[in-house]
Short mmCIF file of C-alpha atoms in Angstrom, two decimals:
data_model
loop_
_atom_site.label_atom_id
_atom_site.label_comp_id
_atom_site.label_asym_id
_atom_site.label_seq_id
_atom_site.Cartn_x
_atom_site.Cartn_y
_atom_site.Cartn_z
CA MET A 14 -28.73 19.47 -54.48
CA PHE A 15 -30.40 16.56 -55.72
CA LYS A 16 -33.10 14.53 -53.28
CA VAL A 17 -33.89 10.73 -53.84
CA VAL A 18 -37.94 9.81 -53.48
CA HIS A 19 -37.70 6.15 -53.38
CA ARG A 20 -41.16 4.81 -54.49
CA LEU A 21 -41.61 0.75 -54.54
CA ALA A 22 -43.14 0.92 -57.98
CA GLY A 23 -42.67 -3.03 -58.66
CA ARG A 24 -39.69 -5.23 -57.90
CA CYS A 25 -37.13 -5.31 -59.69
CA ALA A 26 -35.43 -9.03 -60.47
CA VAL A 27 -32.44 -9.75 -58.74
CA VAL A 28 -30.24 -10.73 -61.41
CA SER A 29 -26.79 -11.69 -61.64
CA GLY A 30 -25.03 -10.57 -65.13
CA GLN A 31 -27.20 -7.30 -66.09
CA SER A 32 -25.01 -4.73 -66.96
CA CYS A 33 -23.76 -2.19 -64.39
CA CYS A 34 -21.11 -0.20 -66.55
CA SER A 35 -22.05 -1.23 -70.42
CA PRO A 36 -23.17 -4.06 -72.62
CA ALA A 37 -19.45 -5.51 -73.09
CA SER A 38 -18.27 -4.56 -69.73
CA ALA A 39 -19.02 -4.71 -66.04
CA LYS A 40 -22.09 -6.93 -64.25
CA LEU A 41 -23.84 -5.48 -61.98
CA HIS A 42 -25.45 -7.68 -58.78
CA LEU A 43 -28.29 -6.03 -57.32
CA GLY A 44 -28.79 -6.67 -53.31
CA VAL A 45 -31.37 -7.28 -51.14
CA GLY A 46 -34.26 -4.89 -51.38
CA ALA A 47 -32.98 -3.63 -54.41
CA VAL A 48 -35.59 -1.40 -55.90
CA CYS A 49 -37.19 -0.18 -59.13
CA GLN A 50 -36.57 3.65 -58.51
CA LYS A 51 -36.81 6.88 -60.31
CA PRO A 52 -34.69 9.80 -58.54
CA ALA A 53 -36.39 12.99 -58.19
CA HIS A 54 -34.28 16.09 -57.92
CA ARG A 55 -34.59 19.55 -56.39
CA HIS A 56 -32.95 22.56 -57.32
CA ARG A 57 -32.12 21.03 -60.71
CA PRO A 58 -31.26 23.72 -63.27
CA ALA A 59 -33.67 22.79 -66.35
CA ASP A 60 -31.47 22.17 -69.04
CA LEU A 61 -29.82 19.73 -66.96
CA PRO A 62 -30.65 16.18 -67.71
CA GLU A 63 -31.88 13.65 -65.32
CA MET A 64 -29.31 11.88 -63.03
CA PRO A 65 -28.92 8.24 -64.49
CA SER A 66 -31.15 5.86 -62.68
CA CYS A 67 -30.29 3.73 -59.52
CA ASP A 68 -31.85 0.13 -58.97
CA PHE A 69 -30.41 0.09 -55.40
CA LYS A 70 -32.71 1.32 -52.05
CA PRO A 71 -30.43 2.49 -49.39
CA GLY A 72 -31.60 2.34 -45.98
CA GLU A 73 -32.88 5.46 -44.14
CA TYR A 74 -30.39 7.27 -42.20
CA LYS A 75 -31.62 7.36 -37.95
CA GLY A 76 -28.24 7.95 -36.57
CA MET A 77 -27.03 11.42 -34.77
CA SER A 78 -27.61 14.80 -36.06
CA LYS A 79 -25.17 16.67 -38.85
CA GLU A 80 -24.83 19.32 -35.52
CA ARG A 81 -23.66 16.84 -33.28
CA ILE A 82 -20.98 14.72 -35.62
CA MET A 83 -19.54 18.46 -36.36
CA GLU A 84 -19.34 19.29 -32.43
CA ILE A 85 -17.65 15.99 -32.27
CA ARG A 86 -15.42 16.87 -35.08
CA ARG A 87 -14.38 19.83 -33.69
CA LYS A 88 -13.67 18.67 -30.14
CA ASN A 89 -12.66 15.39 -30.04
CA CYS A 90 -11.40 14.57 -33.84
CA ASN A 91 -7.65 16.06 -34.56
CA PRO A 92 -7.64 19.69 -35.97
CA MET A 93 -6.70 17.86 -39.23
CA THR A 94 -9.54 16.74 -39.62
CA MET A 95 -11.42 19.86 -40.19
CA LYS A 96 -8.76 21.35 -42.25
CA ILE A 97 -9.31 18.74 -45.24
CA THR A 98 -12.80 18.26 -44.75
CA TYR A 99 -14.08 18.96 -48.66
CA TYR A 100 -16.74 21.66 -49.09
CA LYS A 101 -18.06 24.81 -47.23
CA LYS A 102 -21.41 22.74 -46.49
CA PRO A 103 -19.69 19.42 -45.57
CA VAL A 104 -21.29 16.10 -47.59
CA PHE A 105 -22.50 13.94 -44.63
CA LEU A 106 -22.36 10.54 -46.30
CA HIS A 107 -24.59 7.63 -45.10
CA GLN A 108 -24.23 4.46 -47.34
CA GLY A 109 -22.28 3.66 -50.86
CA TYR A 110 -23.66 1.13 -53.14
CA MET A 111 -21.22 0.55 -56.74
CA GLN A 112 -20.69 4.28 -58.16
CA TRP A 113 -23.05 5.90 -55.92
CA LEU A 114 -23.23 7.64 -52.37
CA TRP A 115 -26.12 9.02 -50.34
CA ASP A 116 -25.87 11.38 -47.92
CA PHE A 117 -28.35 11.99 -44.28
CA ASP A 118 -30.92 13.12 -46.42
CA GLY A 119 -31.19 10.70 -49.35
CA ASN A 120 -29.51 12.52 -51.92
CA ARG A 121 -27.79 10.81 -54.01
CA TYR A 122 -24.29 11.50 -55.52
CA LEU A 123 -22.50 10.36 -58.17
CA ASP A 124 -19.03 9.51 -57.23
CA LEU A 125 -16.11 10.00 -59.40
CA PHE A 126 -13.61 10.27 -56.53
CA ALA A 127 -13.93 6.92 -55.26
CA GLY A 128 -12.60 7.97 -51.83
CA VAL A 129 -9.58 9.24 -53.04
CA ALA A 130 -9.26 6.73 -56.28
CA THR A 131 -9.56 3.69 -53.48
CA VAL A 132 -12.97 2.32 -54.34
CA SER A 133 -11.61 0.30 -57.21
CA VAL A 134 -14.94 -2.31 -58.06
CA GLY A 135 -17.65 0.00 -56.69
CA HIS A 136 -18.98 0.78 -52.94
CA CYS A 137 -19.96 -2.32 -51.11
CA HIS A 138 -19.92 -4.61 -54.46
CA PRO A 139 -21.84 -7.58 -53.43
CA LYS A 140 -19.70 -10.36 -54.66
CA VAL A 141 -16.15 -8.55 -52.10
CA ALA A 142 -18.99 -7.97 -49.56
CA ALA A 143 -19.76 -11.37 -49.35
CA ALA A 144 -15.97 -12.74 -49.49
CA LEU A 145 -15.62 -10.36 -46.35
CA GLN A 146 -18.55 -11.70 -44.64
CA ARG A 147 -17.43 -15.25 -45.42
CA GLN A 148 -14.40 -14.51 -43.56
CA LEU A 149 -15.78 -12.92 -40.56
CA ASN A 150 -17.41 -16.08 -39.52
CA LYS A 151 -14.33 -18.23 -39.71
CA LEU A 152 -10.86 -16.17 -38.68
CA TRP A 153 -10.97 -12.07 -37.97
CA HIS A 154 -6.93 -12.09 -37.04
CA THR A 155 -3.86 -13.84 -36.60
CA THR A 156 -0.43 -12.74 -37.17
CA ASN A 157 2.72 -14.11 -39.87
CA ILE A 158 4.04 -15.82 -36.91
CA TYR A 159 1.02 -18.43 -37.35
CA VAL A 160 0.44 -19.99 -41.24
CA ASN A 161 -3.09 -18.97 -42.05
CA PRO A 162 -4.62 -19.84 -45.79
CA THR A 163 -5.81 -16.57 -47.08
CA LEU A 164 -2.16 -14.61 -46.84
CA HIS A 165 -0.55 -17.55 -48.87
CA GLU A 166 -3.50 -17.90 -51.17
CA TYR A 167 -3.44 -14.05 -51.84
CA SER A 168 0.00 -13.46 -52.44
CA GLU A 169 0.22 -16.43 -54.76
CA LYS A 170 -2.59 -14.70 -56.84
CA LEU A 171 -1.72 -11.06 -56.43
CA ALA A 172 1.93 -12.34 -57.71
CA SER A 173 0.58 -13.95 -60.53
CA HIS A 174 -0.66 -10.23 -61.61
CA LEU A 175 2.94 -9.36 -61.86
CA PRO A 176 5.71 -10.09 -64.36
CA ASP A 177 8.79 -12.36 -63.57
CA PRO A 178 10.98 -11.87 -61.60
CA LEU A 179 8.38 -9.64 -59.16
CA LYS A 180 6.80 -12.54 -57.44
CA VAL A 181 7.59 -11.73 -53.39
CA VAL A 182 4.95 -10.19 -51.86
CA TYR A 183 4.80 -8.00 -48.46
CA LEU A 184 1.61 -6.76 -47.32
CA THR A 185 1.00 -3.58 -45.36
CA ASN A 186 -1.85 -1.71 -44.25
CA SER A 187 -1.43 1.28 -46.34
CA GLY A 188 -0.02 2.88 -49.12
CA SER A 189 2.72 5.11 -46.74
CA GLU A 190 3.57 2.36 -44.86
CA ALA A 191 4.51 0.43 -48.58
CA ASN A 192 6.67 3.10 -49.33
CA ASP A 193 8.16 3.71 -46.31
CA LEU A 194 8.98 -0.29 -46.41
CA ALA A 195 10.60 0.41 -50.13
CA MET A 196 12.37 3.17 -49.03
CA LEU A 197 13.79 0.56 -46.43
CA MET A 198 14.52 -2.08 -48.59
CA ALA A 199 15.76 0.06 -51.15
CA ARG A 200 18.85 0.94 -48.77
CA LEU A 201 19.62 -2.16 -47.65
CA HIS A 202 19.94 -4.14 -51.26
CA THR A 203 22.09 -1.49 -52.43
CA GLY A 204 24.07 0.01 -49.70
CA ASN A 205 23.65 3.36 -50.66
CA PHE A 206 21.28 6.10 -49.30
CA ASP A 207 19.81 9.01 -51.45
CA LEU A 208 16.23 8.47 -53.33
CA LEU A 209 14.98 10.24 -56.14
CA THR A 210 11.58 11.06 -57.17
CA LEU A 211 9.98 13.81 -59.01
CA ARG A 212 8.95 17.38 -58.25
CA GLY A 213 4.93 17.20 -57.57
CA SER A 214 4.93 13.36 -56.35
CA TYR A 215 3.14 12.12 -53.46
CA HIS A 216 4.13 9.30 -52.01
CA GLY A 217 3.18 8.91 -48.51
CA GLY A 218 2.99 10.98 -45.33
CA THR A 219 5.04 8.99 -42.95
CA GLN A 220 8.26 11.05 -41.55
CA GLN A 221 10.31 8.98 -44.14
CA THR A 222 7.97 8.92 -46.69
CA MET A 223 6.97 12.94 -46.31
CA GLY A 224 11.09 13.34 -47.83
CA LEU A 225 9.59 11.51 -51.16
CA THR A 226 6.74 13.85 -51.03
CA SER A 227 7.13 17.04 -53.03
CA ASN A 228 4.44 19.37 -52.78
CA SER A 229 4.56 21.97 -49.78
CA SER A 230 0.97 21.39 -48.79
CA TYR A 231 2.05 17.75 -47.21
CA LYS A 232 5.03 18.77 -45.38
CA TYR A 233 5.62 20.14 -42.13
CA PRO A 234 8.73 22.32 -40.62
CA ILE A 235 10.53 19.59 -39.51
CA ALA A 236 13.21 16.77 -40.30
CA THR A 237 12.08 14.81 -42.68
CA SER A 238 13.83 11.73 -44.40
CA SER A 239 16.87 12.73 -45.18
CA GLY A 240 18.97 11.89 -48.53
CA CYS A 241 15.64 12.39 -50.65
CA THR A 242 16.03 14.32 -53.98
CA HIS A 243 13.32 16.01 -56.43
CA THR A 244 13.87 16.21 -60.15
CA MET A 245 11.89 18.31 -62.54
CA CYS A 246 8.64 16.90 -63.36
CA PRO A 247 8.72 16.21 -66.97
CA ASP A 248 4.99 17.94 -67.41
CA VAL A 249 4.33 18.40 -70.65
CA PHE A 250 1.88 21.18 -70.06
CA ARG A 251 3.24 23.30 -67.30
CA GLY A 252 6.27 22.40 -67.62
CA PRO A 253 8.94 24.44 -69.68
CA TRP A 254 8.76 21.83 -72.56
CA GLY A 255 5.94 19.99 -74.18
CA GLY A 256 4.02 19.24 -77.62
CA SER A 257 1.15 17.44 -79.49
CA HIS A 258 2.10 14.09 -79.12
CA CYS A 259 4.18 13.53 -75.88
CA ARG A 260 2.47 11.68 -73.98
CA ASP A 261 0.45 8.11 -73.86
CA SER A 262 -3.26 9.43 -73.83
CA PRO A 263 -6.27 9.76 -76.06
CA VAL A 264 -5.88 13.28 -75.11
CA GLN A 265 -3.01 15.77 -76.03
CA THR A 266 -1.84 18.90 -74.97
CA THR A 267 -2.77 21.69 -77.16
CA ARG A 268 0.76 22.67 -77.30
CA GLN A 269 2.58 22.61 -80.88
CA CYS A 270 5.80 20.89 -81.41
CA SER A 271 7.91 20.07 -84.85
CA CYS A 272 9.38 16.91 -83.39
CA ALA A 273 9.71 14.29 -86.36
CA GLN A 274 7.46 11.18 -85.51
CA GLY A 275 9.17 8.54 -82.90
CA HIS A 276 11.19 11.50 -81.44
CA CYS A 277 10.45 13.85 -78.83
CA MET A 278 12.21 16.84 -77.84
CA ALA A 279 10.69 17.60 -74.57
CA ASN A 280 11.46 14.28 -73.56
CA ASP A 281 15.25 14.99 -74.19
CA GLN A 282 15.27 17.98 -72.32
CA TYR A 283 13.68 16.54 -68.91
CA ILE A 284 16.10 13.90 -69.27
CA GLY A 285 18.52 16.31 -69.46
CA GLN A 286 17.57 17.87 -66.40
CA LEU A 287 17.23 14.59 -64.47
CA LYS A 288 21.02 14.06 -65.66
CA GLU A 289 21.84 17.57 -64.47
CA THR A 290 20.49 16.43 -60.52
CA PHE A 291 22.90 13.37 -61.03
CA ALA A 292 25.36 15.63 -61.45
CA THR A 293 24.87 18.03 -59.13
CA SER A 294 22.31 16.79 -56.41
CA VAL A 295 23.33 13.47 -55.21
CA PRO A 296 26.21 10.63 -55.22
CA SER A 297 27.22 8.84 -58.09
CA ARG A 298 26.05 5.62 -56.43
CA ILE A 299 22.31 6.01 -55.19
CA ALA A 300 19.35 3.72 -53.76
CA GLY A 301 16.97 4.06 -55.69
CA PHE A 302 13.88 6.08 -57.71
CA PHE A 303 10.46 6.38 -56.89
CA GLY A 304 7.82 7.13 -59.76
CA GLU A 305 4.53 7.34 -60.36
CA PRO A 306 3.62 6.05 -63.70
CA ILE A 307 0.73 9.03 -63.33
CA GLN A 308 1.28 11.54 -60.66
CA GLY A 309 -2.22 11.30 -58.97
CA MET A 310 -2.17 14.10 -56.34
CA GLY A 311 -0.33 16.12 -58.70
CA GLY A 312 -3.26 16.09 -60.95
CA ALA A 313 -2.78 13.16 -63.05
CA VAL A 314 0.42 14.68 -64.69
CA GLN A 315 1.48 12.29 -67.38
CA TYR A 316 5.16 12.10 -68.42
CA PRO A 317 6.54 11.99 -71.96
CA LYS A 318 6.24 8.28 -73.36
CA ASN A 319 9.71 7.25 -73.27
CA TYR A 320 11.07 9.52 -69.83
CA LEU A 321 10.53 6.82 -67.53
CA LYS A 322 12.19 3.88 -69.70
CA GLU A 323 15.24 6.43 -69.81
CA ALA A 324 15.05 7.63 -66.18
CA TYR A 325 15.36 3.69 -65.25
CA GLN A 326 18.17 3.33 -67.18
CA LEU A 327 19.91 6.26 -65.57
CA VAL A 328 19.10 5.09 -62.64
CA ARG A 329 20.73 1.53 -62.76
CA GLU A 330 23.97 2.80 -63.89
CA ARG A 331 24.27 4.67 -60.71
CA GLY A 332 23.50 1.42 -58.40
CA GLY A 333 19.79 2.19 -57.75
CA VAL A 334 16.76 0.29 -58.01
CA CYS A 335 13.20 1.44 -59.45
CA ILE A 336 10.20 1.45 -57.65
CA ALA A 337 6.72 2.08 -59.38
CA ASP A 338 4.13 3.29 -57.02
CA GLU A 339 1.06 1.78 -58.34
CA VAL A 340 -1.15 3.32 -55.37
CA GLN A 341 -3.13 5.24 -57.61
CA THR A 342 -2.69 3.32 -61.12
CA GLY A 343 -2.62 -0.13 -60.39
CA PHE A 344 -5.72 -2.66 -60.58
CA GLY A 345 -6.18 -1.46 -64.09
CA ARG A 346 -7.52 1.60 -63.51
CA THR A 347 -5.22 3.38 -66.42
CA GLY A 348 -7.60 0.94 -68.95
CA SER A 349 -4.71 -0.35 -71.38
CA HIS A 350 -2.74 -2.23 -68.59
CA PHE A 351 -3.33 -3.76 -65.42
CA TRP A 352 -0.20 -1.61 -64.01
CA GLY A 353 0.36 1.85 -64.85
CA PHE A 354 4.26 1.14 -65.83
CA GLN A 355 3.26 -1.35 -68.38
CA GLY A 356 2.17 1.63 -70.32
CA HIS A 357 5.62 2.55 -69.91
CA ASP A 358 7.35 -0.71 -71.32
CA VAL A 359 9.24 -0.29 -68.01
CA LEU A 360 10.05 -2.98 -65.00
CA PRO A 361 10.52 -1.85 -61.81
CA ASP A 362 12.28 -3.63 -59.16
CA MET A 363 10.02 -3.08 -56.81
CA VAL A 364 6.10 -2.01 -56.90
CA THR A 365 4.29 -0.39 -54.31
CA MET A 366 0.63 -0.68 -54.04
CA ALA A 367 -2.42 0.37 -51.84
CA LYS A 368 -6.16 1.79 -52.32
CA GLY A 369 -7.93 -0.20 -54.70
CA ILE A 370 -6.10 -3.21 -53.87
CA GLY A 371 -8.94 -3.89 -51.34
CA ASP A 372 -11.58 -1.49 -52.62
CA GLY A 373 -11.85 0.55 -49.75
CA PHE A 374 -10.71 -2.08 -46.79
CA PRO A 375 -7.44 -1.19 -45.41
CA MET A 376 -3.91 -2.82 -47.26
CA GLY A 377 -1.26 -2.12 -49.19
CA ALA A 378 1.46 -4.29 -50.56
CA VAL A 379 5.46 -4.41 -51.97
CA VAL A 380 6.06 -6.54 -54.43
CA THR A 381 9.87 -7.60 -55.22
CA THR A 382 12.22 -10.01 -56.55
CA PRO A 383 13.63 -12.77 -54.43
CA GLU A 384 17.11 -11.04 -54.40
CA ILE A 385 15.95 -7.62 -52.69
CA ALA A 386 13.47 -9.77 -50.73
CA ALA A 387 16.34 -11.50 -49.24
CA SER A 388 18.23 -8.31 -48.42
CA PHE A 389 15.31 -7.65 -46.28
CA ALA A 390 15.54 -10.23 -44.08
CA LYS A 391 19.11 -9.00 -42.65
CA ALA A 392 16.74 -8.28 -39.45
CA PHE A 393 13.63 -8.98 -37.45
CA HIS A 394 10.19 -6.77 -38.90
CA PHE A 395 7.27 -7.45 -37.68
CA ASN A 396 3.58 -6.36 -39.12
CA THR A 397 0.89 -6.72 -36.62
CA PHE A 398 -2.20 -6.51 -38.64
CA GLY A 399 0.04 -6.64 -42.79
CA GLY A 400 -1.98 -9.58 -44.68
CA GLY A 401 -4.47 -10.33 -41.78
CA PRO A 402 -7.24 -13.29 -42.77
CA LEU A 403 -10.08 -10.39 -43.75
CA ALA A 404 -7.83 -8.04 -45.78
CA CYS A 405 -6.76 -10.79 -47.92
CA ALA A 406 -10.21 -12.44 -48.34
CA VAL A 407 -11.60 -8.93 -49.45
CA ALA A 408 -8.20 -8.01 -51.82
CA SER A 409 -8.87 -11.71 -53.33
CA SER A 410 -12.39 -11.12 -54.07
CA VAL A 411 -11.26 -7.67 -56.13
CA LEU A 412 -9.14 -9.43 -58.01
CA ASP A 413 -12.13 -11.89 -59.15
CA THR A 414 -14.34 -9.06 -59.43
CA ILE A 415 -11.87 -7.31 -61.87
CA LYS A 416 -11.53 -10.02 -64.03
CA GLU A 417 -14.97 -11.48 -64.04
CA ASP A 418 -17.00 -7.63 -64.44
CA GLY A 419 -14.67 -6.73 -67.20
CA THR A 420 -13.95 -3.76 -64.84
CA GLN A 421 -9.78 -2.99 -66.56
CA GLN A 422 -11.55 -2.86 -70.29
CA ASN A 423 -14.70 -0.75 -68.72
CA SER A 424 -12.08 1.43 -67.41
CA HIS A 425 -10.46 1.76 -70.57
CA ASN A 426 -13.62 2.39 -72.26
CA VAL A 427 -15.45 4.60 -70.35
CA GLY A 428 -12.25 6.78 -69.91
CA THR A 429 -11.10 6.91 -72.95
CA TYR A 430 -14.91 8.35 -73.90
CA LEU A 431 -14.70 10.88 -71.22
CA MET A 432 -11.67 12.14 -71.82
CA THR A 433 -12.54 12.73 -75.77
CA GLU A 434 -15.50 14.61 -74.30
CA LEU A 435 -13.30 16.79 -71.99
CA ALA A 436 -11.12 17.76 -74.52
CA LYS A 437 -13.94 19.53 -76.55
CA LEU A 438 -15.20 21.35 -73.68
CA ARG A 439 -11.03 22.29 -73.25
CA ASP A 440 -11.60 23.59 -76.64
CA THR A 441 -14.65 25.69 -75.94
CA TYR A 442 -13.72 26.91 -72.55
CA GLU A 443 -10.73 29.85 -72.10
CA ILE A 444 -10.18 28.71 -68.36
CA ILE A 445 -9.78 24.54 -69.09
CA GLY A 446 -6.45 24.27 -69.86
CA ASP A 447 -5.85 20.73 -70.16
CA VAL A 448 -7.35 17.51 -70.14
CA ARG A 449 -5.49 14.38 -69.99
CA GLY A 450 -4.41 10.27 -68.33
CA LYS A 451 -5.53 7.15 -69.21
CA GLY A 452 -8.27 4.88 -68.56
CA LEU A 453 -10.23 6.31 -65.28
CA GLN A 454 -6.98 8.47 -63.71
CA ILE A 455 -8.00 11.76 -64.96
CA GLY A 456 -6.91 15.12 -64.41
CA VAL A 457 -8.34 18.72 -65.99
CA GLU A 458 -5.91 21.97 -65.42
CA MET A 459 -7.68 24.79 -64.84
CA VAL A 460 -6.12 28.16 -66.15
CA THR A 461 -6.66 31.66 -65.94
CA ASN A 462 -6.52 31.89 -69.63
CA LYS A 463 -4.72 29.38 -72.22
CA ALA A 464 -1.91 31.73 -73.16
CA SER A 465 -0.13 32.33 -69.67
CA ARG A 466 -1.44 28.84 -68.61
CA ASP A 467 -1.64 30.02 -65.12
CA PRO A 468 -3.20 28.20 -62.59
CA LEU A 469 -6.71 29.50 -61.90
CA SER A 470 -7.20 30.97 -58.46
CA PRO A 471 -8.33 28.77 -55.22
CA GLU A 472 -11.21 30.79 -54.75
CA ALA A 473 -12.64 30.09 -58.46
CA MET A 474 -11.83 26.09 -58.00
CA SER A 475 -13.52 26.45 -54.73
CA GLU A 476 -16.65 27.78 -56.69
CA ILE A 477 -16.89 25.45 -59.47
CA PHE A 478 -16.08 22.67 -56.60
CA GLU A 479 -19.29 23.31 -54.74
CA ASP A 480 -21.44 24.05 -57.65
CA ILE A 481 -20.40 19.97 -59.12
CA LYS A 482 -21.72 19.03 -55.88
CA GLU A 483 -24.71 20.98 -55.79
CA MET A 484 -25.82 19.10 -58.83
CA GLY A 485 -24.92 15.94 -57.34
CA VAL A 486 -21.33 14.76 -58.74
CA LEU A 487 -18.35 14.32 -56.60
CA ILE A 488 -15.08 14.78 -57.83
CA GLY A 489 -11.63 15.44 -56.25
CA LYS A 490 -9.00 18.20 -56.23
CA GLY A 491 -5.21 18.35 -56.46
CA GLY A 492 -1.98 19.73 -58.27
CA VAL A 493 0.83 21.85 -56.80
CA TYR A 494 -1.05 24.46 -56.64
CA GLY A 495 -4.82 23.33 -56.37
CA GLN A 496 -5.00 24.02 -60.04
CA ALA A 497 -6.79 20.47 -61.38
CA PHE A 498 -9.70 18.75 -60.86
CA ARG A 499 -9.11 14.95 -60.09
CA ILE A 500 -11.57 12.08 -61.60
CA GLN A 501 -10.68 9.15 -60.75
CA PRO A 502 -14.09 7.30 -60.09
CA PRO A 503 -15.07 3.42 -59.09
CA MET A 504 -14.54 1.22 -62.08
CA CYS A 505 -17.82 0.46 -62.60
CA ILE A 506 -19.04 3.74 -63.78
CA THR A 507 -21.40 3.62 -67.23
CA LYS A 508 -21.07 5.82 -70.38
CA GLU A 509 -24.74 7.24 -69.27
CA ASP A 510 -22.97 8.43 -65.78
CA VAL A 511 -20.28 10.28 -67.68
CA LYS A 512 -22.74 11.93 -69.99
CA PHE A 513 -24.49 13.23 -66.71
CA PHE A 514 -21.06 14.32 -65.29
CA LEU A 515 -19.94 16.27 -68.66
CA ALA A 516 -23.63 18.25 -68.57
CA VAL A 517 -22.91 19.18 -64.65
CA PHE A 518 -19.62 19.76 -65.65
CA LYS A 519 -20.46 22.34 -68.59
CA LYS A 520 -22.59 23.98 -66.35
CA ALA A 521 -20.65 24.76 -63.59
CA ILE A 522 -18.04 26.24 -65.94
CA GLN A 523 -20.41 27.76 -68.01
CA ARG A 524 -22.17 29.50 -64.78
CA TYR A 525 -18.45 30.90 -63.13
CA MET A 526 -18.00 31.95 -66.84
CA ASP A 527 -21.06 33.99 -66.66
CA LYS A 528 -20.45 35.78 -63.52
CA GLU A 529 -17.00 37.05 -64.76
#
């Protein structure tokens, strides 16, 4: 575990425009009280490089004890809160700044999971925090029954980031709520009921969206939304078909194929499975298809390059609309494009989004066409908090900050470097089966061995996961079998941060291998 010792070794200039990520990318804005400090680490392996420096001084934690917090967590918080708590020794977080988090004891962590891919431009980004403070001083809450400028300013700004005819915005409070609403809108507009999605997908935790979600860990033994069918996920690593140039990623699988340039036999097979689903499992007319451009909870699973394009065509031939779930991939996270669907060269009928939209502030949205939006106006629908002044002020600042800080380009540059280096570790270690993703939406699939591709055991995953945390880095886990490490950091991380993580990850893998 790393212990940060703060030394007032002279004031650093608070300079707007100092590089935060890389010389040609995002800009760092040091907060008031920033100081030059050199982190000192305890229990650090001798051959591990120093954690990158951070010119920010967090406040000292003076709140309730860890023991008291855990007592309340067990007694007063829903048991699910304990069930989902990461780590045998939980991380007690106190403060965050950009890509860094501090715990109660002053230990600093490099955050490579961003509160489940939610902190987009950085923890407590000064620009976003300032926008929130300005709005706090003017108006906290109103609803859509009144007219307030922040909702309209933001709706216009968000719509400007989407291609025609995706120009009508409905604001919500979360991704689950956005997808729940998109289900309703698809059914209303088409007059059909059945919805299709991919196995391994995650589209939310409401009773309706649980029907779309295809992972048993997130399902309860009750009736969820009927009319939801899951087709085979075109996973070119774990699925039955895959090759050496299937996906739009700087890193391909190690599987071999004999496909001609520009043609993917794996894609043909997975589209064949989709056609089989249409022939056997749904009516001849459907309401729509939900697809994440890259699966998030599924472990950053990518599809063959033309899969979504062909799937969209088949869905539309059957009267359905196509919904891109951009809750995790949106707002420049994939690097090459602002929206994940753009990397597939498709135009959806609806786009749902949340998480990075507000840099951690609760917000979501459905953006659709005027025609689909008109179908939704057949009855009244009211959302007390959706599109509130605070959320809109924050989300508007996030869009500005992505542009001003060069966040999308940084995601591309740093993410590509990280994946390329992770691929070298994959080629070295038998238990690293696959590295995949785009930008800073990255998955590392762990296996017992490359020949079988059997998932690494939960116990082994947990051991490596804990070791990475103990060395000062926070990452996530995912996959249908919990077999993938997820790397979805704040998009302000730097190449130096990545080098540190790579050393930590390599050390954790080597330690595990040495025990076997």
